[in-house]
């Protein structure tokens, strides 16, 4: 039997990890116990995120459930779904996801691996001490952002994006060193944000997809029937896992409400302002992420606006 | 352990050569440590600047956390050779302290050779990593998109200086053990 | 599995006792383990990636800052003021100035999130002064090693943040939960130090001069003012929302520079010496951390902690027996592993066990912080031992003997918490 070591940076209780464990069990089933996946969650092997693409390529591990936005240092195209407000709703997101997949497969092959399925994180919003319901509410708000997309986006909206590591966020939020955090609902639950914040506006301004990736040498070492079985399993489970992301968003949001956080969504005017603020970043992404990325965005926008 | 000061040992031809090499190695380690000290000062000023920017101007410098990490890596490895030379890297002296002079020298030689191997493996590992960062133009996945080859090169440089210091130790242990016949801590006061 | 464990322990004992530098030795053991038991793996790739992640990650950035703060303060007159100021107040307490280590570490733990930084900074300030005043070096070092561990238990604490995220408990509640056990443990250390001083009066210098008078207490308060103001300044910067816990390190360095400038102790030369000194201490601690983390990662790849904690879960024990066994398990792991790794690698299995046995996850968090603290002072891999060895030059063997009583106190204290869990849970439940 073959055993793959598969790593994910998320903690055991996270829904991506639950999906991964489910997938591991089913792989064992469909291959009659010939392929086992040993899941290492919570970064217990010292691998934390941005190096997972290369770690799978080099065969340090046989696979990883990784966040694509963390891999853009090696492969800029993988950031396409995270370009702010490029997708406005679930239909947009589904369209871009399916159009991006062939391009992802190309990047994967280039890095000696194979992507099996992709599951997005719930969309990102803003946790804050005071309500954020219109663009003016963002003015001067010291908001913790993670990446260049978020920093440029909220800068364009008049906020003051602040960078700091996740470990500093909670004490900083508690003491008022920052006024808000841009992240998803499950992360708000992970950090018990009801201790520090009163409001969560679900802007859905950014998508952050995870993929499960397997080293190509490990993959090719399997028999043809095993590969076919695993591939069809991945295709069958992907919609279930993607649904679990929505369910996770709903249950995390419900928990936030239960703990006293007021949850809101942007109205039409706010949404239009978000779209406008994001335009320069669409351009910047198309210019900097390579010709494939440019072609993909062009095709997506045409298909979306048809 | 003999407490004979170095200065009273009449230098032979070989001794003189070893001394010159050791002196050169020390200068190199000292220069790397000076870089480490500068990195340390920069790290402090960067964090202070971030605090000032956020509290006075409601702005984040953006790069301060990331660059601080690189600077810390540089401090640790660029300072390593000089720290070793000053006897400030930690080792367990239990056997070394209780062994006779010959045994002590033999053990010390073995320990130093093992360290040479380990640091050699680290150099090998970081050479590959640094080379790939350069060849593939790898940048950090953060806002700064910082070219990773530079901080990795700094670490590699520190590792090489550390290895040179270790190799010189092997040389001294084999050819001129008298140069080591005193507590290494005293070296700190000599230049 | 037993072959792996024997190779692991054999290699560690061999390399470390031969006098291989600790950081290099641990990394070497990790490399050997993986080369032997994971022959297909590109070990050098994992090595460079692990080292890179460890030294450039944000978790360690506070360490060099607090070390630099200690190096600067060491070159000011603050140390002398601290001791002169404390002297009359502890004059009637058995153990007298030996308590400065414990009091200093307790105070410093409130501004620093890590035990290594606490031990290095306080030790740099107190060690030479205590010895100069005629206190027994071993006794002083034991107290420092023990109390230095408080850095993780008294908030802020880097390990508590990691635990909070992994175990899904409020980090704020974790911080609050650490306060009472932290202060109680400090009190236990002081009681022991006092008792020890009464039994072995020769370990203290003879008393000089008359008992302090009222005016001595007043003057002492003035001498303590700079230290209290400095710590208040750093804590205030965090509570007031001006700095995050790591940034507080930079505030600390800034405060130390102000103290030095006011006392006219800082020349360009002393500043440069402080920087060079801090770079060397950082290098020393950093390399040990690198080695320890790589060894932990190697053990993770070989599933060692997971296998053992899985075996424990199969035993089906009563709650108290489970905690007792876990305590033994974690103490053994802690002899060779680094604190953060201990928690990350075992938590997925031990946390559900403990919760099923009826313990509160916040309580278990404090339990884990305590075992991580113990790991700091157990040989062969104990960070506080290495740090104090670096500061004082006392051998590891001497330090192990000196710190043993403090280790025993911590074990008994942890068992006490298992019998009376309310010591941990009362305050967070009341405030939450
Ligand atoms: Na602390
Ligand atoms: Na230990």
PDB file of N, CA, C and O in Angstrom, chain A residues 5 11-13 38-40 42-48 51 58-61 164-168 170-172 174-177 190 192 195-196, chain C residues 38 41-42 45-46 49 53-54 57-59 161 165-166 168-172 238-241 244-247 297 300-301 303 306 344-345 348:
ATOM      1  N   UNK A   5       1.700  11.624   2.701  1.00  0.00           N
ATOM      2  CA  UNK A   5       1.618  12.622   3.759  1.00  0.00           C
ATOM      3  C   UNK A   5       1.029  13.891   3.148  1.00  0.00           C
ATOM      4  O   UNK A   5       1.593  14.454   2.214  1.00  0.00           O
ATOM      5  N   UNK A  11      -6.425  24.576  11.410  1.00  0.00           N
ATOM      6  CA  UNK A  11      -6.584  23.746  12.619  1.00  0.00           C
ATOM      7  C   UNK A  11      -7.607  22.631  12.416  1.00  0.00           C
ATOM      8  O   UNK A  11      -8.466  22.704  11.539  1.00  0.00           O
ATOM      9  N   UNK A  12      -7.496  21.622  13.250  1.00  0.00           N
ATOM     10  CA  UNK A  12      -8.288  20.387  13.146  1.00  0.00           C
ATOM     11  C   UNK A  12      -9.784  20.645  12.979  1.00  0.00           C
ATOM     12  O   UNK A  12     -10.463  19.932  12.252  1.00  0.00           O
ATOM     13  N   UNK A  13     -10.295  21.665  13.651  1.00  0.00           N
ATOM     14  CA  UNK A  13     -11.741  21.883  13.661  1.00  0.00           C
ATOM     15  C   UNK A  13     -12.245  22.573  12.389  1.00  0.00           C
ATOM     16  O   UNK A  13     -13.446  22.663  12.177  1.00  0.00           O
ATOM     17  N   UNK A  38      -2.304  10.286   4.974  1.00  0.00           N
ATOM     18  CA  UNK A  38      -2.072  10.664   6.365  1.00  0.00           C
ATOM     19  C   UNK A  38      -2.189  12.179   6.454  1.00  0.00           C
ATOM     20  O   UNK A  38      -1.346  12.901   5.915  1.00  0.00           O
ATOM     21  N   UNK A  39      -3.230  12.660   7.121  1.00  0.00           N
ATOM     22  CA  UNK A  39      -3.492  14.099   7.170  1.00  0.00           C
ATOM     23  C   UNK A  39      -2.742  14.737   8.341  1.00  0.00           C
ATOM     24  O   UNK A  39      -2.815  14.257   9.473  1.00  0.00           O
ATOM     25  N   UNK A  40      -1.975  15.788   8.054  1.00  0.00           N
ATOM     26  CA  UNK A  40      -1.327  16.561   9.122  1.00  0.00           C
ATOM     27  C   UNK A  40      -1.918  17.972   9.115  1.00  0.00           C
ATOM     28  O   UNK A  40      -1.653  18.756   8.212  1.00  0.00           O
ATOM     29  N   UNK A  42      -2.998  21.789  11.083  1.00  0.00           N
ATOM     30  CA  UNK A  42      -2.501  22.739  12.079  1.00  0.00           C
ATOM     31  C   UNK A  42      -1.027  23.064  11.957  1.00  0.00           C
ATOM     32  O   UNK A  42      -0.418  23.585  12.877  1.00  0.00           O
ATOM     33  N   UNK A  43      -0.424  22.765  10.799  1.00  0.00           N
ATOM     34  CA  UNK A  43       0.978  23.117  10.611  1.00  0.00           C
ATOM     35  C   UNK A  43       1.921  22.338  11.512  1.00  0.00           C
ATOM     36  O   UNK A  43       2.984  22.827  11.877  1.00  0.00           O
ATOM     37  N   UNK A  44       1.560  21.097  11.890  1.00  0.00           N
ATOM     38  CA  UNK A  44       2.407  20.366  12.838  1.00  0.00           C
ATOM     39  C   UNK A  44       3.707  19.879  12.207  1.00  0.00           C
ATOM     40  O   UNK A  44       4.590  19.407  12.912  1.00  0.00           O
ATOM     41  N   UNK A  45       3.858  19.989  10.897  1.00  0.00           N
ATOM     42  CA  UNK A  45       5.131  19.603  10.283  1.00  0.00           C
ATOM     43  C   UNK A  45       5.956  20.835   9.933  1.00  0.00           C
ATOM     44  O   UNK A  45       6.897  20.768   9.139  1.00  0.00           O
ATOM     45  N   UNK A  46       5.605  21.959  10.533  1.00  0.00           N
ATOM     46  CA  UNK A  46       6.417  23.161  10.338  1.00  0.00           C
ATOM     47  C   UNK A  46       6.154  23.867   9.014  1.00  0.00           C
ATOM     48  O   UNK A  46       6.803  24.862   8.718  1.00  0.00           O
ATOM     49  N   UNK A  47       5.231  23.355   8.207  1.00  0.00           N
ATOM     50  CA  UNK A  47       4.901  24.025   6.948  1.00  0.00           C
ATOM     51  C   UNK A  47       3.624  24.834   7.184  1.00  0.00           C
ATOM     52  O   UNK A  47       2.672  24.338   7.755  1.00  0.00           O
ATOM     53  N   UNK A  48       3.632  26.098   6.761  1.00  0.00           N
ATOM     54  CA  UNK A  48       2.552  26.980   7.204  1.00  0.00           C
ATOM     55  C   UNK A  48       1.705  27.549   6.100  1.00  0.00           C
ATOM     56  O   UNK A  48       0.669  28.143   6.368  1.00  0.00           O
ATOM     57  N   UNK A  51       4.729  28.157   1.348  1.00  0.00           N
ATOM     58  CA  UNK A  51       5.725  27.282   0.741  1.00  0.00           C
ATOM     59  C   UNK A  51       5.123  25.961   0.290  1.00  0.00           C
ATOM     60  O   UNK A  51       5.837  25.076  -0.157  1.00  0.00           O
ATOM     61  N   UNK A  58       8.666  19.649  -4.627  1.00  0.00           N
ATOM     62  CA  UNK A  58       9.933  19.007  -4.292  1.00  0.00           C
ATOM     63  C   UNK A  58       9.756  17.636  -3.654  1.00  0.00           C
ATOM     64  O   UNK A  58      10.738  16.959  -3.373  1.00  0.00           O
ATOM     65  N   UNK A  59       8.509  17.255  -3.365  1.00  0.00           N
ATOM     66  CA  UNK A  59       8.288  15.936  -2.786  1.00  0.00           C
ATOM     67  C   UNK A  59       8.606  15.842  -1.302  1.00  0.00           C
ATOM     68  O   UNK A  59       8.774  14.755  -0.766  1.00  0.00           O
ATOM     69  N   UNK A  60       8.712  17.010  -0.595  1.00  0.00           N
ATOM     70  CA  UNK A  60       8.859  16.962   0.864  1.00  0.00           C
ATOM     71  C   UNK A  60       7.631  16.270   1.434  1.00  0.00           C
ATOM     72  O   UNK A  60       7.710  15.462   2.347  1.00  0.00           O
ATOM     73  N   UNK A  61       6.481  16.619   0.865  1.00  0.00           N
ATOM     74  CA  UNK A  61       5.221  15.978   1.208  1.00  0.00           C
ATOM     75  C   UNK A  61       4.583  15.549  -0.109  1.00  0.00           C
ATOM     76  O   UNK A  61       4.931  16.064  -1.160  1.00  0.00           O
ATOM     77  N   UNK A 164      -0.359  43.296  10.184  1.00  0.00           N
ATOM     78  CA  UNK A 164       0.268  42.669  11.341  1.00  0.00           C
ATOM     79  C   UNK A 164      -0.031  41.178  11.293  1.00  0.00           C
ATOM     80  O   UNK A 164      -1.020  40.761  10.695  1.00  0.00           O
ATOM     81  N   UNK A 165       0.848  40.350  11.912  1.00  0.00           N
ATOM     82  CA  UNK A 165       0.613  38.907  11.888  1.00  0.00           C
ATOM     83  C   UNK A 165      -0.649  38.539  12.669  1.00  0.00           C
ATOM     84  O   UNK A 165      -1.064  39.277  13.568  1.00  0.00           O
ATOM     85  N   UNK A 166      -1.247  37.411  12.321  1.00  0.00           N
ATOM     86  CA  UNK A 166      -2.484  36.977  12.951  1.00  0.00           C
ATOM     87  C   UNK A 166      -2.340  36.904  14.473  1.00  0.00           C
ATOM     88  O   UNK A 166      -3.251  37.258  15.216  1.00  0.00           O
ATOM     89  N   UNK A 167      -1.174  36.454  14.942  1.00  0.00           N
ATOM     90  CA  UNK A 167      -0.946  36.338  16.386  1.00  0.00           C
ATOM     91  C   UNK A 167      -1.047  37.665  17.117  1.00  0.00           C
ATOM     92  O   UNK A 167      -1.319  37.709  18.308  1.00  0.00           O
ATOM     93  N   UNK A 168      -0.826  38.778  16.409  1.00  0.00           N
ATOM     94  CA  UNK A 168      -0.885  40.091  17.050  1.00  0.00           C
ATOM     95  C   UNK A 168      -2.291  40.678  16.951  1.00  0.00           C
ATOM     96  O   UNK A 168      -2.613  41.632  17.656  1.00  0.00           O
ATOM     97  N   UNK A 170      -5.342  39.663  17.683  1.00  0.00           N
ATOM     98  CA  UNK A 170      -6.312  39.596  18.771  1.00  0.00           C
ATOM     99  C   UNK A 170      -5.971  40.560  19.911  1.00  0.00           C
ATOM    100  O   UNK A 170      -6.824  41.343  20.317  1.00  0.00           O
ATOM    101  N   UNK A 171      -4.711  40.563  20.412  1.00  0.00           N
ATOM    102  CA  UNK A 171      -4.402  41.591  21.420  1.00  0.00           C
ATOM    103  C   UNK A 171      -4.594  43.012  20.877  1.00  0.00           C
ATOM    104  O   UNK A 171      -5.065  43.886  21.611  1.00  0.00           O
ATOM    105  N   UNK A 172      -4.254  43.221  19.593  1.00  0.00           N
ATOM    106  CA  UNK A 172      -4.369  44.568  19.027  1.00  0.00           C
ATOM    107  C   UNK A 172      -5.839  44.986  18.905  1.00  0.00           C
ATOM    108  O   UNK A 172      -6.192  46.134  19.168  1.00  0.00           O
ATOM    109  N   UNK A 174      -8.242  43.811  20.794  1.00  0.00           N
ATOM    110  CA  UNK A 174      -8.753  43.973  22.152  1.00  0.00           C
ATOM    111  C   UNK A 174      -8.370  45.334  22.727  1.00  0.00           C
ATOM    112  O   UNK A 174      -9.155  45.978  23.414  1.00  0.00           O
ATOM    113  N   UNK A 175      -7.134  45.790  22.448  1.00  0.00           N
ATOM    114  CA  UNK A 175      -6.658  47.027  23.070  1.00  0.00           C
ATOM    115  C   UNK A 175      -7.021  48.256  22.252  1.00  0.00           C
ATOM    116  O   UNK A 175      -6.782  49.370  22.688  1.00  0.00           O
ATOM    117  N   UNK A 176      -7.571  48.048  21.055  1.00  0.00           N
ATOM    118  CA  UNK A 176      -7.918  49.194  20.233  1.00  0.00           C
ATOM    119  C   UNK A 176      -6.780  49.696  19.368  1.00  0.00           C
ATOM    120  O   UNK A 176      -6.869  50.785  18.806  1.00  0.00           O
ATOM    121  N   UNK A 177      -5.707  48.915  19.230  1.00  0.00           N
ATOM    122  CA  UNK A 177      -4.637  49.308  18.318  1.00  0.00           C
ATOM    123  C   UNK A 177      -5.131  49.270  16.870  1.00  0.00           C
ATOM    124  O   UNK A 177      -4.615  49.973  16.014  1.00  0.00           O
ATOM    125  N   UNK A 190     -13.023  31.654  14.874  1.00  0.00           N
ATOM    126  CA  UNK A 190     -11.745  31.154  15.384  1.00  0.00           C
ATOM    127  C   UNK A 190     -11.144  32.131  16.388  1.00  0.00           C
ATOM    128  O   UNK A 190     -10.547  31.736  17.382  1.00  0.00           O
ATOM    129  N   UNK A 192     -12.770  34.339  18.201  1.00  0.00           N
ATOM    130  CA  UNK A 192     -13.773  34.822  19.169  1.00  0.00           C
ATOM    131  C   UNK A 192     -13.925  36.333  19.079  1.00  0.00           C
ATOM    132  O   UNK A 192     -13.816  37.047  20.066  1.00  0.00           O
ATOM    133  N   UNK A 195     -15.597  39.081  21.365  1.00  0.00           N
ATOM    134  CA  UNK A 195     -14.960  39.706  22.524  1.00  0.00           C
ATOM    135  C   UNK A 195     -14.578  41.163  22.238  1.00  0.00           C
ATOM    136  O   UNK A 195     -14.422  41.955  23.152  1.00  0.00           O
ATOM    137  N   UNK A 196     -14.380  41.515  20.960  1.00  0.00           N
ATOM    138  CA  UNK A 196     -13.834  42.846  20.647  1.00  0.00           C
ATOM    139  C   UNK A 196     -14.667  43.639  19.655  1.00  0.00           C
ATOM    140  O   UNK A 196     -14.503  44.845  19.552  1.00  0.00           O
TER     141      UNK A 196
ATOM    142  N   UNK C  38      13.124   7.767   6.610  1.00  0.00           N
ATOM    143  CA  UNK C  38      12.346   8.311   5.490  1.00  0.00           C
ATOM    144  C   UNK C  38      13.267   8.470   4.294  1.00  0.00           C
ATOM    145  O   UNK C  38      13.485   9.587   3.810  1.00  0.00           O
ATOM    146  N   UNK C  41      12.824  10.814   1.171  1.00  0.00           N
ATOM    147  CA  UNK C  41      12.466  12.215   1.323  1.00  0.00           C
ATOM    148  C   UNK C  41      13.632  13.149   0.980  1.00  0.00           C
ATOM    149  O   UNK C  41      14.762  12.866   1.335  1.00  0.00           O
ATOM    150  N   UNK C  42      13.359  14.278   0.278  1.00  0.00           N
ATOM    151  CA  UNK C  42      14.429  15.257   0.040  1.00  0.00           C
ATOM    152  C   UNK C  42      14.676  16.078   1.315  1.00  0.00           C
ATOM    153  O   UNK C  42      14.136  17.170   1.465  1.00  0.00           O
ATOM    154  N   UNK C  45      15.605  19.835   1.367  1.00  0.00           N
ATOM    155  CA  UNK C  45      14.545  20.808   1.064  1.00  0.00           C
ATOM    156  C   UNK C  45      13.761  21.141   2.329  1.00  0.00           C
ATOM    157  O   UNK C  45      13.425  22.290   2.593  1.00  0.00           O
ATOM    158  N   UNK C  46      13.436  20.089   3.083  1.00  0.00           N
ATOM    159  CA  UNK C  46      12.690  20.309   4.320  1.00  0.00           C
ATOM    160  C   UNK C  46      13.533  21.132   5.298  1.00  0.00           C
ATOM    161  O   UNK C  46      13.028  22.028   5.978  1.00  0.00           O
ATOM    162  N   UNK C  49      13.576  24.797   4.247  1.00  0.00           N
ATOM    163  CA  UNK C  49      12.252  25.398   4.417  1.00  0.00           C
ATOM    164  C   UNK C  49      11.917  25.594   5.890  1.00  0.00           C
ATOM    165  O   UNK C  49      11.393  26.633   6.284  1.00  0.00           O
ATOM    166  N   UNK C  53      11.335  29.174   7.593  1.00  0.00           N
ATOM    167  CA  UNK C  53      10.065  29.500   8.247  1.00  0.00           C
ATOM    168  C   UNK C  53      10.279  29.904   9.704  1.00  0.00           C
ATOM    169  O   UNK C  53       9.626  30.801  10.212  1.00  0.00           O
ATOM    170  N   UNK C  54      11.189  29.199  10.375  1.00  0.00           N
ATOM    171  CA  UNK C  54      11.389  29.456  11.797  1.00  0.00           C
ATOM    172  C   UNK C  54      12.026  30.819  12.039  1.00  0.00           C
ATOM    173  O   UNK C  54      11.548  31.590  12.858  1.00  0.00           O
ATOM    174  N   UNK C  57       9.730  33.922  10.655  1.00  0.00           N
ATOM    175  CA  UNK C  57       8.331  34.040  11.067  1.00  0.00           C
ATOM    176  C   UNK C  57       8.142  35.160  12.082  1.00  0.00           C
ATOM    177  O   UNK C  57       9.082  35.517  12.793  1.00  0.00           O
ATOM    178  N   UNK C  58       6.932  35.724  12.135  1.00  0.00           N
ATOM    179  CA  UNK C  58       6.709  36.856  13.042  1.00  0.00           C
ATOM    180  C   UNK C  58       6.757  36.471  14.526  1.00  0.00           C
ATOM    181  O   UNK C  58       6.950  37.337  15.367  1.00  0.00           O
ATOM    182  N   UNK C  59       6.617  35.171  14.839  1.00  0.00           N
ATOM    183  CA  UNK C  59       6.538  34.769  16.242  1.00  0.00           C
ATOM    184  C   UNK C  59       7.814  35.101  17.010  1.00  0.00           C
ATOM    185  O   UNK C  59       7.779  35.335  18.208  1.00  0.00           O
ATOM    186  N   UNK C 161      -1.795  32.117  22.537  1.00  0.00           N
ATOM    187  CA  UNK C 161      -2.466  32.494  21.293  1.00  0.00           C
ATOM    188  C   UNK C 161      -2.571  31.277  20.376  1.00  0.00           C
ATOM    189  O   UNK C 161      -3.625  30.973  19.822  1.00  0.00           O
ATOM    190  N   UNK C 165      -6.182  29.396  19.229  1.00  0.00           N
ATOM    191  CA  UNK C 165      -6.614  29.171  17.854  1.00  0.00           C
ATOM    192  C   UNK C 165      -6.842  27.679  17.604  1.00  0.00           C
ATOM    193  O   UNK C 165      -7.855  27.269  17.043  1.00  0.00           O
ATOM    194  N   UNK C 166      -5.913  26.845  18.066  1.00  0.00           N
ATOM    195  CA  UNK C 166      -6.021  25.405  17.800  1.00  0.00           C
ATOM    196  C   UNK C 166      -7.201  24.788  18.545  1.00  0.00           C
ATOM    197  O   UNK C 166      -7.887  23.921  18.024  1.00  0.00           O
ATOM    198  N   UNK C 168      -9.801  26.422  19.758  1.00  0.00           N
ATOM    199  CA  UNK C 168     -11.046  27.165  19.596  1.00  0.00           C
ATOM    200  C   UNK C 168     -11.583  27.680  20.915  1.00  0.00           C
ATOM    201  O   UNK C 168     -12.758  27.512  21.229  1.00  0.00           O
ATOM    202  N   UNK C 169     -10.717  28.258  21.728  1.00  0.00           N
ATOM    203  CA  UNK C 169     -11.208  28.945  22.915  1.00  0.00           C
ATOM    204  C   UNK C 169     -10.781  30.407  22.810  1.00  0.00           C
ATOM    205  O   UNK C 169      -9.849  30.745  22.081  1.00  0.00           O
ATOM    206  N   UNK C 170     -11.481  31.252  23.524  1.00  0.00           N
ATOM    207  CA  UNK C 170     -11.193  32.680  23.482  1.00  0.00           C
ATOM    208  C   UNK C 170      -9.782  32.949  24.020  1.00  0.00           C
ATOM    209  O   UNK C 170      -9.421  32.526  25.118  1.00  0.00           O
ATOM    210  N   UNK C 171      -8.985  33.652  23.203  1.00  0.00           N
ATOM    211  CA  UNK C 171      -7.621  33.934  23.622  1.00  0.00           C
ATOM    212  C   UNK C 171      -7.618  34.907  24.792  1.00  0.00           C
ATOM    213  O   UNK C 171      -6.786  34.817  25.696  1.00  0.00           O
ATOM    214  N   UNK C 172      -8.594  35.810  24.785  1.00  0.00           N
ATOM    215  CA  UNK C 172      -8.723  36.743  25.900  1.00  0.00           C
ATOM    216  C   UNK C 172      -8.934  35.972  27.207  1.00  0.00           C
ATOM    217  O   UNK C 172      -8.291  36.232  28.224  1.00  0.00           O
ATOM    218  N   UNK C 238       0.753  48.677  25.554  1.00  0.00           N
ATOM    219  CA  UNK C 238      -0.065  47.569  25.038  1.00  0.00           C
ATOM    220  C   UNK C 238      -1.528  47.755  25.382  1.00  0.00           C
ATOM    221  O   UNK C 238      -2.404  47.647  24.532  1.00  0.00           O
ATOM    222  N   UNK C 239      -1.800  48.032  26.669  1.00  0.00           N
ATOM    223  CA  UNK C 239      -3.195  48.149  27.098  1.00  0.00           C
ATOM    224  C   UNK C 239      -3.862  49.356  26.460  1.00  0.00           C
ATOM    225  O   UNK C 239      -5.052  49.348  26.174  1.00  0.00           O
ATOM    226  N   UNK C 240      -3.087  50.408  26.227  1.00  0.00           N
ATOM    227  CA  UNK C 240      -3.642  51.624  25.664  1.00  0.00           C
ATOM    228  C   UNK C 240      -3.857  51.547  24.157  1.00  0.00           C
ATOM    229  O   UNK C 240      -4.309  52.509  23.544  1.00  0.00           O
ATOM    230  N   UNK C 241      -3.494  50.424  23.551  1.00  0.00           N
ATOM    231  CA  UNK C 241      -3.738  50.268  22.124  1.00  0.00           C
ATOM    232  C   UNK C 241      -2.696  50.943  21.250  1.00  0.00           C
ATOM    233  O   UNK C 241      -2.940  51.203  20.091  1.00  0.00           O
ATOM    234  N   UNK C 244       1.299  46.415  19.733  1.00  0.00           N
ATOM    235  CA  UNK C 244       0.937  45.005  19.879  1.00  0.00           C
ATOM    236  C   UNK C 244       1.998  44.357  20.779  1.00  0.00           C
ATOM    237  O   UNK C 244       3.030  44.965  21.051  1.00  0.00           O
ATOM    238  N   UNK C 245       1.747  43.117  21.245  1.00  0.00           N
ATOM    239  CA  UNK C 245       2.719  42.492  22.150  1.00  0.00           C
ATOM    240  C   UNK C 245       4.139  42.435  21.579  1.00  0.00           C
ATOM    241  O   UNK C 245       5.101  42.640  22.321  1.00  0.00           O
ATOM    242  N   UNK C 246       4.293  42.151  20.297  1.00  0.00           N
ATOM    243  CA  UNK C 246       5.645  42.124  19.738  1.00  0.00           C
ATOM    244  C   UNK C 246       6.221  43.527  19.668  1.00  0.00           C
ATOM    245  O   UNK C 246       7.384  43.761  20.014  1.00  0.00           O
ATOM    246  N   UNK C 247       5.394  44.470  19.237  1.00  0.00           N
ATOM    247  CA  UNK C 247       5.875  45.849  19.157  1.00  0.00           C
ATOM    248  C   UNK C 247       6.271  46.382  20.524  1.00  0.00           C
ATOM    249  O   UNK C 247       7.116  47.284  20.626  1.00  0.00           O
ATOM    250  N   UNK C 297       9.967  18.728  13.925  1.00  0.00           N
ATOM    251  CA  UNK C 297       9.340  18.459  12.634  1.00  0.00           C
ATOM    252  C   UNK C 297       9.666  17.035  12.179  1.00  0.00           C
ATOM    253  O   UNK C 297       8.801  16.293  11.707  1.00  0.00           O
ATOM    254  N   UNK C 300       7.592  14.725  13.973  1.00  0.00           N
ATOM    255  CA  UNK C 300       6.233  14.791  13.445  1.00  0.00           C
ATOM    256  C   UNK C 300       6.087  13.942  12.197  1.00  0.00           C
ATOM    257  O   UNK C 300       5.118  13.210  12.037  1.00  0.00           O
ATOM    258  N   UNK C 301       7.093  14.027  11.286  1.00  0.00           N
ATOM    259  CA  UNK C 301       7.058  13.223  10.066  1.00  0.00           C
ATOM    260  C   UNK C 301       7.067  11.737  10.400  1.00  0.00           C
ATOM    261  O   UNK C 301       6.514  10.925   9.672  1.00  0.00           O
ATOM    262  N   UNK C 303       5.677  10.565  13.018  1.00  0.00           N
ATOM    263  CA  UNK C 303       4.444  10.318  13.788  1.00  0.00           C
ATOM    264  C   UNK C 303       4.690   9.860  15.219  1.00  0.00           C
ATOM    265  O   UNK C 303       3.885   9.122  15.769  1.00  0.00           O
ATOM    266  N   UNK C 306       2.130  11.497  17.926  1.00  0.00           N
ATOM    267  CA  UNK C 306       0.798  11.042  17.574  1.00  0.00           C
ATOM    268  C   UNK C 306       0.583   9.587  17.987  1.00  0.00           C
ATOM    269  O   UNK C 306      -0.448   9.234  18.541  1.00  0.00           O
ATOM    270  N   UNK C 344       1.271  21.644  19.301  1.00  0.00           N
ATOM    271  CA  UNK C 344       0.716  21.480  17.962  1.00  0.00           C
ATOM    272  C   UNK C 344       0.600  19.999  17.581  1.00  0.00           C
ATOM    273  O   UNK C 344      -0.373  19.575  16.974  1.00  0.00           O
ATOM    274  N   UNK C 345       1.587  19.196  17.964  1.00  0.00           N
ATOM    275  CA  UNK C 345       1.606  17.808  17.493  1.00  0.00           C
ATOM    276  C   UNK C 345       0.688  16.892  18.280  1.00  0.00           C
ATOM    277  O   UNK C 345       0.258  15.862  17.759  1.00  0.00           O
ATOM    278  N   UNK C 348      -4.486  17.495  18.756  1.00  0.00           N
ATOM    279  CA  UNK C 348      -5.640  16.867  18.104  1.00  0.00           C
ATOM    280  C   UNK C 348      -6.087  15.597  18.811  1.00  0.00           C
ATOM    281  O   UNK C 348      -7.254  15.240  18.749  1.00  0.00           O
TER     282      UNK C 348
END
